[in-house]
Amino acid sequence: MSLSSAEQDYLKAIFAITRIEHRQANTNAIAVLLKTKASSVTDMIKKLAVKKLVKYEKYKPVSLTNKGQKIATSLIRSHRLWETFLVERLEYDWSRVHSIAEQLEHIEDDELLDKLDHYLGYPKFDPHGDPIPTKEGTFPQRDETLLSQLNPGDCGTISSVLQDDESFLEALNQLNLCINQPIEYIKKIDFDQSIQLKINDHIHILSENMAKNIAIQKLP
Amino acid sequence: MSLSSAEQDYLKAIFAITRIEHRQANTNAIAVLLKTKASSVTDMIKKLAVKKLVKYEKYKPVSLTNKGQKIATSLIRSHRLWETFLVERLEYDWSRVHSIAEQLEHIEDDELLDKLDHYLGYPKFDPHGDPIPTKEGTFPQRDETLLSQLNPGDCGTISSVLQDDESFLEALNQLNLCINQPIEYIKKIDFDQSIQLKINDHIHILSENMAKNIAIQKLP
DNA sequence: AAATATTTTTAGGGTTGTCTAAAAAAATAG
DNA sequence: CTATTTTTTTAGACAACCCTAAAAATATTT
């Protein structure tokens, strides 16, 4: 079965909402994520239900069938492998690969993905630290803590970022905050919950909101 | 200005017919190439004319404006760079890259093309021997003769193939007929104009039709 | 439990790109 | 130079995907 880009985007969105953000995939949530309207979502959901890619009952949140889940996982795999390619081989900045990978991910060819995976050396995590599912659909797991939830004195390395926003990633870059960068948590500032942390022996401050979107692998 | 895949395909088709095959781009020729109907072509041509990408007068063949030509050239550049990537980096067989490159070529990002070009080492010809236009839009030139037009005793190397058909390319592969392969032209067989040639000291036969689609760079 | 607010669906419409069938123009033949 | 054939365009329709506005269902408040 061949799916349009739009159909693929809906599957990805439902996956992201239900499996990654652990929220209910109701029409509004999907509409917000895909920057469209709830009525358009209803239309598309019906089509996907006919194709047995989602389970749908009127007025209830939708969920992916096994078939739908498989396709969504494969799209995520594609997206993350292409992001890895763009950063590691074409020397793109990690802040600028998301939108290009959005286009590349829709190219349908299982062999292409396998060859790309092989070429990149079977990476487990993409440039943002997000796990790359295997061909079989399993996601590599890791113990992560949000930077905003560390305690004074905690040390660790940045393992992933939870946003793809270009300005956010660029700003991190300027502080040398990249994946695997060691950091030490100093303290939370009472005033507005900003975070003080040490990077390469320099003290920096991050807003609470930014700290909530950075995941850390703690050192023992 | 952002163009749909369909619009891009039309520009490419008009370029191929007028600049490569040196024929008139009338609605039928375009329809055949794009596997659509003449009436659909008329519709699209009108849209492209409004966007000043083609010059169009009713009942006359269309041609590209400078603007349209620039876009078409850039698409060809994209297609051929991606084909090169697929063969040289992902180890695809040259017979199987065309359809994947058809999808990849539509990704719009000038910087991506430049980075890919740099990464591949600024190749001048793609895996089928077709010239890759530069960023500025100039096509590398070469002296080529069709295999079907050589004379007995002529020696040379295969410089390009004129078809992307999978079965054609696969068959060539099986005879070791790849780009840069040295060959010697033996003779034309009277019976049906088939070509006899020597490849790695072995005699082989090619149909007239296949020989017409293989270009040779003659040795002095 | 009724009134109100929110969410979801339906109804109707727009755009893009395709199609078939018929009309119009151009090319070819006698 | 008229008649016939071929090519091109128009007209009308359809599918995919999106929209707005209104109706229907559900959730929340009092």
Tab-separated table of C-alpha atoms in Angstrom, chain A residues 77 80-81 84-85 88-89 112-125 132 134, chain B residues 89-90 119:
chain	number	residue	atom	x	y	z
A	77	ARG	CA	13.681	5.595	11.547
A	80	ARG	CA	16.513	10.065	12.171
A	81	LEU	CA	18.828	8.232	9.813
A	84	THR	CA	22.359	11.615	11.071
A	85	PHE	CA	23.503	11.612	7.464
A	88	GLU	CA	27.725	13.467	10.104
A	89	ARG	CA	28.377	13.332	6.394
A	112	LEU	CA	17.425	2.630	0.748
A	113	LEU	CA	17.000	2.838	4.504
A	114	ASP	CA	18.980	-0.333	5.073
A	115	LYS	CA	21.811	0.853	2.861
A	116	LEU	CA	21.835	4.243	4.561
A	117	ASP	CA	21.863	2.587	7.977
A	118	HIS	CA	24.769	0.381	6.919
A	119	TYR	CA	26.626	3.343	5.432
A	120	LEU	CA	26.258	5.327	8.650
A	121	GLY	CA	27.483	2.382	10.740
A	122	TYR	CA	24.144	1.473	12.363
A	123	PRO	CA	23.863	4.542	14.610
A	124	LYS	CA	21.676	4.098	17.707
A	125	PHE	CA	20.939	7.782	18.307
A	132	ILE	CA	16.814	5.409	16.026
A	134	THR	CA	15.955	-0.742	14.342
B	89	ARG	CA	28.284	5.910	-1.348
B	90	LEU	CA	25.358	3.572	-0.778
B	119	TYR	CA	30.788	15.710	-0.252
